Amino acid sequence: MVAYKQLLGLVLALTLTAGPTTAQQTGSVIFLHPDGASAASWAAARAIKVGPDGELNWDRLPHIALYRGHMADSLTATSNGGATTHATGRKVRSSAFGKYAAGADARRLLDASGGYESVGVQAIEAGLPTGVVQSGSAIEPGTAVFLTEADSRRKHDEIAVGLIDSGAKVILGGGERHFLPEGVEGKHGPGARRDNRNLIEYATAQGYTVIFTRDELLALSADTKKVLGLFASYHTFNDKPEEILKALELPYYDPEAPTLAEMTDYALRRLSRDGERFLLVVEEEGPDNFGNSNNASGMIEAMGRADEAFGVCQNYLADHPETLLLTAADSDGGGMRMIGRRIDPSEPTSEHMSGRVNPHDTNGAPRDGVDGTNGRYFLAAPDRNGLRLPFSVVWSTKHDCSGGVLVRADGLNAHRVRGSFDNTQIAELIRLTLFGQTAGPAYSER
C-alpha cells in the first residue's frame, strides 16, 4: 500500500511538472472559490447578467478541467473537508478542518518541517504576503483552513484565534461575533466568545489595523501593515429563503458591507505592494448558503458578486502576467438547475412573464421563480436575437451534491488545468506556482 501511494504521488508530481527541465518560473497565486457553484449555477447567472449568448468574466478563463471532489469517506465534499484538501493536497474525511478528521481521528497534517501542511501557512513561513477574503464569516473553512487548523469546524473561538496568530497580512470578512466575548457589544452586534477573550484588542496588539465598514476599507491605505476587516456580525449576506427575507424586509446582502470585488481589490493592492509574489485566497460563500436555502434569486445575486471579483482579478492579471488565477468550487450547493419555458417570439415580453412557476416539478422537486415558491418566472437578459427568454429553477436538495463543478484558470501555469482535475491538485498547482515545486519548501516524501 505504501509503495502504491508513493507511485501515485510520483505520477501526480509528473502530471503537474511535465515540461522542459529548465527551472520552474514562480509567481503569485489567486485562488477564488465560489462555494457551491456548478456549471449549472453559472448558466443561470449568465442568463440573468449578460444573456445566454453573453460572457461572464468566469467564461473568459481559458483553461478548463472537470473537477473531481471526492473525500476519503464520501463521494461528496463538505465545505470544511473540501477546503482542507484544497489547502493541503490531502484526501481527508468529511469532518476535517485542517486535520485529517474531527474528534479522535483529528491527527495533524504535517509537512517535513513538522508544521501544518497548508499552502497558506507555508507561504507565510516562506515570507510571502498572504491574505484571505471572505463574504461569509471569517471563520468559514473555505478561507480559514488555509491559515489555521482545529479539531472541529465548530471550534469557532479557537479558529478565530488561529486566524490572527497566522500573521496573514489581510483578513477580510464577517464574523465579528467570534472576536468578542459574550456580553460585549461590537460594531455589528454582541460577541459570542465563551473564553472572555477580546480578539479585537488582541489583533490590535499583534499589529493589525481593525476596520468594520465599507467606508473604512475604501479609505484604507495599501501601505497598512496588516488589516483585519470584520464587516458583519456573521455573514455579509442573509441566507434564508426568499419568502422569509421578504417578510423580514431583509436584503440578500448587507448594503453597508463591502462587496467581494471591493475586498479583493484592496487585498490585491496590499499584497502586491512589496513587489513580491503573494498568495490570495478569496471565497464567495453566498452561492453555497443560498443554494442550501433553495433561494434562487439569492444564488444568482451571489454568483454575480463572485463574477465581479473575477473581473477585478483579471484586471490585475492583465498587468501582472506572472500570476496564476485559479478557481473551483468543492461541490454543487442545492443542485440548482434551470428549466427554460418555451415562448412564442411574437408575444410581447410581458406575456413571457405571465403566470406563476409551479411550486413543484412533475417528480416533486421544488421549483423557484423570482419571488421564490410559486413566484414569477425569471427573465433572461436579451439573447443575440433580442429575445428575453423565461426560465424557472428546480432544486435537487438542500444539501451539497456532486457533479458539474469545473476548474478554470488563467495566467502562469494555467495550461496545467486540463482534462480531469482532482481536488488534491489544487494545492499542488498553488505550490508549483509559489515555490517551483509540487510541495512546500520543506517537503519530503512521507
GROMACS .gro file of C-alpha atoms in nm:
model
  446
    1MET     CA    1   0.000   0.000   0.000
    2VAL     CA    2   0.284   0.241   0.088
    3ALA     CA    3   0.458   0.170  -0.243
    4TYR     CA    4   0.131   0.231  -0.428
    5LYS     CA    5   0.082   0.568  -0.253
    6GLN     CA    6   0.439   0.669  -0.335
    7LEU     CA    7   0.387   0.574  -0.700
    8LEU     CA    8   0.060   0.769  -0.709
    9GLY     CA    9   0.235   1.073  -0.565
   10LEU     CA   10   0.510   1.046  -0.826
   11VAL     CA   11   0.255   1.026  -1.108
   12LEU     CA   12   0.076   1.335  -0.973
   13ALA     CA   13   0.402   1.527  -0.950
   14LEU     CA   14   0.495   1.434  -1.306
   15THR     CA   15   0.150   1.535  -1.427
   16LEU     CA   16   0.188   1.882  -1.282
   17THR     CA   17   0.555   1.938  -1.361
   18ALA     CA   18   0.582   1.775  -1.702
   19GLY     CA   19   0.764   2.001  -1.948
   20PRO     CA   20   1.112   2.144  -2.006
   21THR     CA   21   1.379   2.066  -1.749
   22THR     CA   22   1.462   2.434  -1.704
   23ALA     CA   23   1.393   2.599  -1.368
   24GLN     CA   24   1.024   2.643  -1.295
   25GLN     CA   25   0.908   3.005  -1.302
   26THR     CA   26   0.739   3.117  -0.984
   27GLY     CA   27   0.476   3.382  -0.930
   28SER     CA   28   0.175   3.492  -0.732
   29VAL     CA   29  -0.145   3.290  -0.690
   30ILE     CA   30  -0.506   3.399  -0.659
   31PHE     CA   31  -0.740   3.113  -0.570
   32LEU     CA   32  -1.102   3.227  -0.599
   33HIS     CA   33  -1.352   2.982  -0.455
   34PRO     CA   34  -1.719   3.043  -0.544
   35ASP     CA   35  -1.852   2.795  -0.289
   36GLY     CA   36  -2.133   2.571  -0.413
   37ALA     CA   37  -2.112   2.694  -0.774
   38SER     CA   38  -2.154   2.441  -1.054
   39ALA     CA   39  -2.165   2.490  -1.431
   40ALA     CA   40  -2.546   2.493  -1.399
   41SER     CA   41  -2.549   2.777  -1.147
   42TRP     CA   42  -2.308   2.972  -1.367
   43ALA     CA   43  -2.551   2.917  -1.655
   44ALA     CA   44  -2.834   3.075  -1.455
   45ALA     CA   45  -2.615   3.370  -1.360
   46ARG     CA   46  -2.508   3.412  -1.722
   47ALA     CA   47  -2.869   3.415  -1.841
   48ILE     CA   48  -2.964   3.691  -1.596
   49LYS     CA   49  -2.647   3.901  -1.603
   50VAL     CA   50  -2.545   3.900  -1.971
   51GLY     CA   51  -2.794   3.680  -2.155
   52PRO     CA   52  -2.742   3.326  -2.286
   53ASP     CA   53  -2.512   3.444  -2.567
   54GLY     CA   54  -2.307   3.674  -2.346
   55GLU     CA   55  -1.993   3.601  -2.148
   56LEU     CA   56  -1.931   3.638  -1.779
   57ASN     CA   57  -1.582   3.711  -1.651
   58TRP     CA   58  -1.576   3.346  -1.540
   59ASP     CA   59  -1.642   3.240  -1.900
   60ARG     CA   60  -1.325   3.416  -2.013
   61LEU     CA   61  -1.090   3.194  -1.814
   62PRO     CA   62  -0.930   2.999  -2.100
   63HIS     CA   63  -0.817   2.677  -1.931
   64ILE     CA   64  -1.074   2.431  -1.805
   65ALA     CA   65  -1.096   2.087  -1.644
   66LEU     CA   66  -1.358   1.865  -1.486
   67TYR     CA   67  -1.330   1.877  -1.106
   68ARG     CA   68  -1.316   1.554  -0.907
   69GLY     CA   69  -1.402   1.635  -0.547
   70HIS     CA   70  -1.448   1.312  -0.351
   71MET     CA   71  -1.324   1.281   0.007
   72ALA     CA   72  -1.165   0.996   0.199
   73ASP     CA   73  -1.507   0.887   0.328
   74SER     CA   74  -1.761   1.034   0.085
   75LEU     CA   75  -1.821   1.099  -0.283
   76THR     CA   76  -1.947   1.448  -0.193
   77ALA     CA   77  -1.733   1.705  -0.014
   78THR     CA   78  -1.823   1.916   0.284
   79SER     CA   79  -1.714   2.279   0.287
   80ASN     CA   80  -1.462   2.211   0.566
   81GLY     CA   81  -1.333   1.883   0.424
   82GLY     CA   82  -1.311   2.017   0.070
   83ALA     CA   83  -1.130   2.330   0.186
   84THR     CA   84  -0.882   2.119   0.383
   85THR     CA   85  -0.797   1.924   0.067
   86HIS     CA   86  -0.764   2.248  -0.134
   87ALA     CA   87  -0.525   2.388   0.128
   88THR     CA   88  -0.314   2.078   0.189
   89GLY     CA   89  -0.347   1.849  -0.112
   90ARG     CA   90  -0.453   1.561   0.114
   91LYS     CA   91  -0.764   1.342   0.095
   92VAL     CA   92  -0.934   1.384   0.432
   93ARG     CA   93  -1.260   1.289   0.596
   94SER     CA   94  -1.573   1.499   0.564
   95SER     CA   95  -1.544   1.623   0.924
   96ALA     CA   96  -1.194   1.771   0.874
   97PHE     CA   97  -1.100   2.130   0.948
   98GLY     CA   98  -0.732   2.143   0.857
   99LYS     CA   99  -0.672   1.800   1.009
  100TYR     CA  100  -0.745   1.450   0.880
  101ALA     CA  101  -1.081   1.437   1.059
  102ALA     CA  102  -1.264   1.562   1.366
  103GLY     CA  103  -1.271   1.404   1.710
  104ALA     CA  104  -1.049   1.108   1.791
  105ASP     CA  105  -0.910   1.097   1.435
  106ALA     CA  106  -0.812   1.464   1.428
  107ARG     CA  107  -0.448   1.398   1.358
  108ARG     CA  108  -0.248   1.686   1.215
  109LEU     CA  109  -0.144   1.711   0.852
  110LEU     CA  110   0.227   1.790   0.874
  111ASP     CA  111   0.495   1.879   0.624
  112ALA     CA  112   0.855   1.767   0.658
  113SER     CA  113   0.936   2.054   0.894
  114GLY     CA  114   0.659   1.945   1.133
  115GLY     CA  115   0.432   2.239   1.051
  116TYR     CA  116   0.071   2.243   0.932
  117GLU     CA  117   0.079   2.134   0.569
  118SER     CA  118  -0.127   2.419   0.425
  119VAL     CA  119  -0.008   2.620   0.128
  120GLY     CA  120  -0.120   2.933   0.314
  121VAL     CA  121   0.092   2.858   0.620
  122GLN     CA  122   0.383   2.752   0.400
  123ALA     CA  123   0.359   3.079   0.206
  124ILE     CA  124   0.364   3.283   0.527
  125GLU     CA  125   0.660   3.084   0.662
  126ALA     CA  126   0.841   3.145   0.332
  127GLY     CA  127   0.795   3.519   0.383
  128LEU     CA  128   0.531   3.565   0.113
  129PRO     CA  129   0.249   3.815   0.174
  130THR     CA  130  -0.068   3.613   0.224
  131GLY     CA  131  -0.430   3.713   0.259
  132VAL     CA  132  -0.786   3.580   0.272
  133VAL     CA  133  -1.109   3.746   0.161
  134GLN     CA  134  -1.448   3.605   0.260
  135SER     CA  135  -1.808   3.722   0.205
  136GLY     CA  136  -1.917   3.499   0.492
  137SER     CA  137  -1.784   3.483   0.845
  138ALA     CA  138  -1.405   3.497   0.871
  139ILE     CA  139  -1.409   3.152   1.034
  140GLU     CA  140  -1.563   2.989   0.724
  141PRO     CA  141  -1.342   2.696   0.621
  142GLY     CA  142  -1.305   2.794   0.254
  143THR     CA  143  -1.051   3.055   0.359
  144ALA     CA  144  -0.978   2.983   0.727
  145VAL     CA  145  -0.819   2.639   0.676
  146PHE     CA  146  -0.550   2.800   0.462
  147LEU     CA  147  -0.435   2.977   0.779
  148THR     CA  148  -0.527   2.753   1.073
  149GLU     CA  149  -0.649   2.411   1.187
  150ALA     CA  150  -0.888   2.279   1.454
  151ASP     CA  151  -1.030   1.953   1.584
  152SER     CA  152  -1.371   2.056   1.451
  153ARG     CA  153  -1.525   2.333   1.240
  154ARG     CA  154  -1.741   2.408   1.546
  155LYS     CA  155  -1.436   2.528   1.743
  156HIS     CA  156  -1.519   2.886   1.649
  157ASP     CA  157  -1.326   3.051   1.931
  158GLU     CA  158  -1.013   2.853   1.852
  159ILE     CA  159  -1.036   2.916   1.477
  160ALA     CA  160  -1.066   3.292   1.524
  161VAL     CA  161  -0.750   3.295   1.737
  162GLY     CA  162  -0.572   3.088   1.475
  163LEU     CA  163  -0.654   3.341   1.206
  164ILE     CA  164  -0.484   3.621   1.398
  165ASP     CA  165  -0.191   3.406   1.506
  166SER     CA  166  -0.127   3.309   1.142
  167GLY     CA  167   0.019   3.653   1.075
  168ALA     CA  168  -0.161   3.687   0.741
  169LYS     CA  169  -0.132   4.039   0.601
  170VAL     CA  170  -0.500   4.061   0.503
  171ILE     CA  171  -0.804   3.902   0.669
  172LEU     CA  172  -1.135   4.041   0.540
  173GLY     CA  173  -1.485   3.907   0.600
  174GLY     CA  174  -1.769   3.894   0.851
  175GLY     CA  175  -1.791   3.718   1.186
  176GLU     CA  176  -1.726   3.996   1.438
  177ARG     CA  177  -1.917   3.794   1.700
  178HIS     CA  178  -1.636   3.535   1.708
  179PHE     CA  179  -1.380   3.802   1.802
  180LEU     CA  180  -1.564   3.946   2.105
  181PRO     CA  181  -1.667   3.794   2.442
  182GLU     CA  182  -2.030   3.723   2.525
  183GLY     CA  183  -2.194   4.035   2.661
  184VAL     CA  184  -1.958   4.275   2.481
  185GLU     CA  185  -2.129   4.486   2.217
  186GLY     CA  186  -1.944   4.527   1.891
  187LYS     CA  187  -1.995   4.744   1.585
  188HIS     CA  188  -2.240   4.492   1.437
  189GLY     CA  189  -2.384   4.317   1.741
  190PRO     CA  190  -2.294   4.126   2.059
  191GLY     CA  191  -1.995   3.898   2.095
  192ALA     CA  192  -2.027   3.520   2.120
  193ARG     CA  193  -1.690   3.405   2.257
  194ARG     CA  194  -1.707   3.187   2.569
  195ASP     CA  195  -1.346   3.230   2.676
  196ASN     CA  196  -1.382   3.601   2.765
  197ARG     CA  197  -1.103   3.696   2.521
  198ASN     CA  198  -1.132   4.018   2.324
  199LEU     CA  199  -0.964   3.930   1.996
  200ILE     CA  200  -1.007   4.275   1.853
  201GLU     CA  201  -0.781   4.407   2.126
  202TYR     CA  202  -0.551   4.107   2.073
  203ALA     CA  203  -0.536   4.165   1.696
  204THR     CA  204  -0.451   4.531   1.751
  205ALA     CA  205  -0.168   4.427   1.983
  206GLN     CA  206  -0.041   4.194   1.711
  207GLY     CA  207  -0.011   4.483   1.467
  208TYR     CA  208  -0.346   4.461   1.288
  209THR     CA  209  -0.546   4.764   1.188
  210VAL     CA  210  -0.905   4.657   1.259
  211ILE     CA  211  -1.184   4.802   1.044
  212PHE     CA  212  -1.559   4.744   1.040
  213THR     CA  213  -1.723   4.926   0.747
  214ARG     CA  214  -1.710   4.957   0.372
  215ASP     CA  215  -1.611   5.323   0.400
  216GLU     CA  216  -1.317   5.232   0.624
  217LEU     CA  217  -1.199   4.974   0.372
  218LEU     CA  218  -1.226   5.210   0.075
  219ALA     CA  219  -1.028   5.474   0.266
  220LEU     CA  220  -0.759   5.233   0.387
  221SER     CA  221  -0.406   5.278   0.256
  222ALA     CA  222  -0.238   4.987   0.079
  223ASP     CA  223   0.063   5.068   0.300
  224THR     CA  224  -0.121   4.938   0.607
  225LYS     CA  225   0.098   4.668   0.761
  226LYS     CA  226  -0.176   4.417   0.847
  227VAL     CA  227  -0.552   4.452   0.830
  228LEU     CA  228  -0.840   4.265   0.990
  229GLY     CA  229  -1.177   4.362   0.845
  230LEU     CA  230  -1.494   4.249   1.024
  231PHE     CA  231  -1.788   4.378   0.823
  232ALA     CA  232  -2.081   4.191   0.981
  233SER     CA  233  -2.177   4.010   1.297
  234TYR     CA  234  -2.195   3.685   1.100
  235HIS     CA  235  -2.212   3.672   0.718
  236THR     CA  236  -2.235   3.982   0.498
  237PHE     CA  237  -2.548   3.825   0.344
  238ASN     CA  238  -2.881   3.690   0.470
  239ASP     CA  239  -2.904   3.326   0.362
  240LYS     CA  240  -3.271   3.247   0.413
  241PRO     CA  241  -3.545   3.157   0.164
  242GLU     CA  242  -3.695   3.441  -0.040
  243GLU     CA  243  -4.025   3.436   0.144
  244ILE     CA  244  -3.860   3.478   0.486
  245LEU     CA  245  -3.635   3.762   0.369
  246LYS     CA  246  -3.937   3.940   0.222
  247ALA     CA  247  -4.132   3.903   0.546
  248LEU     CA  248  -3.837   4.035   0.749
  249GLU     CA  249  -3.763   4.309   0.492
  250LEU     CA  250  -3.403   4.196   0.466
  251PRO     CA  251  -3.182   4.231   0.157
  252TYR     CA  252  -2.978   3.946   0.014
  253TYR     CA  253  -2.654   4.130   0.101
  254ASP     CA  254  -2.586   4.398   0.362
  255PRO     CA  255  -2.550   4.724   0.165
  256GLU     CA  256  -2.321   4.862   0.437
  257ALA     CA  257  -2.065   4.584   0.388
  258PRO     CA  258  -1.806   4.591   0.109
  259THR     CA  259  -1.864   4.362  -0.187
  260LEU     CA  260  -1.636   4.069  -0.259
  261ALA     CA  261  -1.492   4.267  -0.551
  262GLU     CA  262  -1.410   4.563  -0.326
  263MET     CA  263  -1.242   4.342  -0.068
  264THR     CA  264  -1.049   4.159  -0.340
  265ASP     CA  265  -0.934   4.485  -0.497
  266TYR     CA  266  -0.792   4.607  -0.167
  267ALA     CA  267  -0.627   4.272  -0.092
  268LEU     CA  268  -0.452   4.270  -0.429
  269ARG     CA  269  -0.324   4.624  -0.382
  270ARG     CA  270  -0.197   4.547  -0.031
  271LEU     CA  271  -0.037   4.209  -0.104
  272SER     CA  272   0.138   4.330  -0.421
  273ARG     CA  273   0.269   4.645  -0.252
  274ASP     CA  274   0.608   4.498  -0.163
  275GLY     CA  275   0.679   4.375  -0.516
  276GLU     CA  276   0.691   4.013  -0.402
  277ARG     CA  277   0.488   3.718  -0.517
  278PHE     CA  278   0.192   3.650  -0.289
  279LEU     CA  279  -0.097   3.415  -0.214
  280LEU     CA  280  -0.455   3.540  -0.201
  281VAL     CA  281  -0.749   3.309  -0.124
  282VAL     CA  282  -1.093   3.455  -0.195
  283GLU     CA  283  -1.429   3.293  -0.122
  284GLU     CA  284  -1.780   3.399  -0.218
  285GLU     CA  285  -1.972   3.193   0.035
  286GLY     CA  286  -2.314   3.307  -0.084
  287PRO     CA  287  -2.379   3.052  -0.363
  288ASP     CA  288  -2.344   2.762  -0.122
  289ASN     CA  289  -2.558   2.914   0.152
  290PHE     CA  290  -2.829   3.044  -0.078
  291GLY     CA  291  -2.823   2.714  -0.264
  292ASN     CA  292  -2.866   2.521   0.059
  293SER     CA  293  -3.158   2.754   0.140
  294ASN     CA  294  -3.305   2.690  -0.209
  295ASN     CA  295  -3.311   3.065  -0.272
  296ALA     CA  296  -3.268   3.105  -0.648
  297SER     CA  297  -3.262   3.485  -0.659
  298GLY     CA  298  -3.008   3.496  -0.376
  299MET     CA  299  -2.799   3.233  -0.553
  300ILE     CA  300  -2.791   3.435  -0.875
  301GLU     CA  301  -2.702   3.752  -0.684
  302ALA     CA  302  -2.415   3.567  -0.513
  303MET     CA  303  -2.289   3.431  -0.844
  304GLY     CA  304  -2.289   3.782  -0.988
  305ARG     CA  305  -2.082   3.907  -0.697
  306ALA     CA  306  -1.832   3.626  -0.746
  307ASP     CA  307  -1.810   3.721  -1.114
  308GLU     CA  308  -1.737   4.083  -1.027
  309ALA     CA  309  -1.444   3.961  -0.818
  310PHE     CA  310  -1.320   3.760  -1.117
  311GLY     CA  311  -1.323   4.085  -1.314
  312VAL     CA  312  -1.102   4.252  -1.052
  313CYS     CA  313  -0.860   3.959  -1.062
  314GLN     CA  314  -0.850   3.958  -1.443
  315ASN     CA  315  -0.769   4.327  -1.447
  316TYR     CA  316  -0.480   4.259  -1.211
  317LEU     CA  317  -0.364   3.963  -1.421
  318ALA     CA  318  -0.356   4.177  -1.736
  319ASP     CA  319  -0.084   4.391  -1.575
  320HIS     CA  320   0.086   4.105  -1.385
  321PRO     CA  321   0.104   3.801  -1.615
  322GLU     CA  322   0.334   3.619  -1.372
  323THR     CA  323   0.023   3.540  -1.166
  324LEU     CA  324  -0.194   3.228  -1.159
  325LEU     CA  325  -0.568   3.286  -1.131
  326LEU     CA  326  -0.726   2.955  -1.031
  327THR     CA  327  -1.086   2.871  -0.941
  328ALA     CA  328  -1.300   2.575  -0.840
  329ALA     CA  329  -1.588   2.501  -0.606
  330ASP     CA  330  -1.579   2.188  -0.388
  331SER     CA  331  -1.942   2.085  -0.452
  332ASP     CA  332  -2.275   2.191  -0.600
  333GLY     CA  333  -2.488   2.373  -0.339
  334GLY     CA  334  -2.850   2.264  -0.366
  335GLY     CA  335  -2.821   2.113  -0.711
  336MET     CA  336  -2.968   2.418  -0.888
  337ARG     CA  337  -3.087   2.367  -1.249
  338MET     CA  338  -3.264   2.594  -1.498
  339ILE     CA  339  -3.584   2.488  -1.675
  340GLY     CA  340  -3.647   2.703  -1.980
  341ARG     CA  341  -4.004   2.797  -2.066
  342ARG     CA  342  -4.088   2.784  -2.435
  343ILE     CA  343  -4.224   3.106  -2.580
  344ASP     CA  344  -4.392   3.239  -2.890
  345PRO     CA  345  -4.145   3.503  -3.021
  346SER     CA  346  -4.441   3.705  -3.149
  347GLU     CA  347  -4.571   3.756  -2.796
  348PRO     CA  348  -4.475   4.072  -2.608
  349THR     CA  349  -4.221   4.028  -2.330
  350SER     CA  350  -4.487   4.083  -2.065
  351GLU     CA  351  -4.663   3.768  -2.183
  352HIS     CA  352  -4.346   3.567  -2.125
  353MET     CA  353  -4.371   3.659  -1.758
  354SER     CA  354  -4.739   3.576  -1.720
  355GLY     CA  355  -4.846   3.315  -1.470
  356ARG     CA  356  -4.656   3.167  -1.180
  357VAL     CA  357  -4.398   2.892  -1.156
  358ASN     CA  358  -4.544   2.565  -1.033
  359PRO     CA  359  -4.416   2.508  -0.678
  360HIS     CA  360  -4.305   2.153  -0.768
  361ASP     CA  361  -4.181   1.978  -1.078
  362THR     CA  362  -4.359   1.668  -1.205
  363ASN     CA  363  -4.128   1.448  -0.996
  364GLY     CA  364  -4.196   1.651  -0.681
  365ALA     CA  365  -3.876   1.855  -0.680
  366PRO     CA  366  -3.921   2.213  -0.552
  367ARG     CA  367  -3.920   2.493  -0.809
  368ASP     CA  368  -3.847   2.864  -0.773
  369GLY     CA  369  -3.930   3.182  -0.957
  370VAL     CA  370  -3.801   3.531  -0.892
  371ASP     CA  371  -4.003   3.557  -0.571
  372GLY     CA  372  -3.944   3.202  -0.454
  373THR     CA  373  -4.204   2.927  -0.442
  374ASN     CA  374  -4.491   2.999  -0.681
  375GLY     CA  375  -4.306   3.312  -0.792
  376ARG     CA  376  -4.286   3.487  -1.128
  377TYR     CA  377  -4.064   3.342  -1.399
  378PHE     CA  378  -3.708   3.468  -1.426
  379LEU     CA  379  -3.648   3.662  -1.746
  380ALA     CA  380  -3.302   3.634  -1.900
  381ALA     CA  381  -3.118   3.929  -2.048
  382PRO     CA  382  -3.164   3.952  -2.429
  383ASP     CA  383  -3.007   3.685  -2.648
  384ARG     CA  384  -2.840   3.764  -2.980
  385ASN     CA  385  -3.182   3.799  -3.141
  386GLY     CA  386  -3.309   4.037  -2.877
  387LEU     CA  387  -3.536   3.780  -2.712
  388ARG     CA  388  -3.566   3.763  -2.335
  389LEU     CA  389  -3.626   3.400  -2.254
  390PRO     CA  390  -3.806   3.297  -1.933
  391PHE     CA  391  -3.700   3.020  -1.700
  392SER     CA  392  -3.758   2.873  -1.357
  393VAL     CA  393  -3.520   2.699  -1.120
  394VAL     CA  394  -3.557   2.347  -0.984
  395TRP     CA  395  -3.369   2.220  -0.677
  396SER     CA  396  -3.247   1.867  -0.620
  397THR     CA  397  -3.161   1.902  -0.250
  398LYS     CA  398  -3.096   2.141   0.039
  399HIS     CA  399  -2.751   1.991   0.083
  400ASP     CA  400  -2.432   1.987  -0.121
  401CYS     CA  401  -2.412   1.740  -0.408
  402SER     CA  402  -2.152   1.625  -0.660
  403GLY     CA  403  -2.106   1.678  -1.030
  404GLY     CA  404  -2.092   1.968  -1.272
  405VAL     CA  405  -1.810   2.156  -1.095
  406LEU     CA  406  -1.531   2.294  -1.315
  407VAL     CA  407  -1.174   2.402  -1.252
  408ARG     CA  408  -1.072   2.706  -1.455
  409ALA     CA  409  -0.754   2.908  -1.474
  410ASP     CA  410  -0.561   3.185  -1.646
  411GLY     CA  411  -0.207   3.315  -1.627
  412LEU     CA  412   0.109   3.142  -1.505
  413ASN     CA  413   0.082   2.758  -1.516
  414ALA     CA  414  -0.285   2.781  -1.617
  415HIS     CA  415  -0.219   2.540  -1.906
  416ARG     CA  416  -0.181   2.263  -1.647
  417VAL     CA  417  -0.555   2.280  -1.582
  418ARG     CA  418  -0.692   2.036  -1.838
  419GLY     CA  419  -0.886   1.714  -1.868
  420SER     CA  420  -0.983   1.580  -1.527
  421PHE     CA  421  -0.852   1.757  -1.216
  422ASP     CA  422  -0.858   1.605  -0.867
  423ASN     CA  423  -0.922   1.827  -0.566
  424THR     CA  424  -0.577   1.737  -0.429
  425GLN     CA  425  -0.419   1.901  -0.734
  426ILE     CA  426  -0.540   2.247  -0.629
  427ALA     CA  427  -0.276   2.267  -0.354
  428GLU     CA  428  -0.015   2.106  -0.576
  429LEU     CA  429  -0.061   2.365  -0.851
  430ILE     CA  430  -0.056   2.650  -0.600
  431ARG     CA  431   0.271   2.515  -0.455
  432LEU     CA  432   0.422   2.470  -0.800
  433THR     CA  433   0.349   2.832  -0.883
  434LEU     CA  434   0.457   2.979  -0.549
  435PHE     CA  435   0.764   2.764  -0.486
  436GLY     CA  436   0.855   2.600  -0.818
  437GLN     CA  437   0.779   2.254  -0.683
  438THR     CA  438   0.467   2.048  -0.614
  439ALA     CA  439   0.501   2.063  -0.238
  440GLY     CA  440   0.608   2.313   0.025
  441PRO     CA  441   0.970   2.431   0.059
  442ALA     CA  442   1.037   2.179   0.340
  443TYR     CA  443   0.860   1.889   0.168
  444SER     CA  444   0.999   1.537   0.163
  445GLU     CA  445   0.835   1.203   0.078
  446ARG     CA  446   0.646   1.053   0.372
   0.00000   0.00000   0.00000
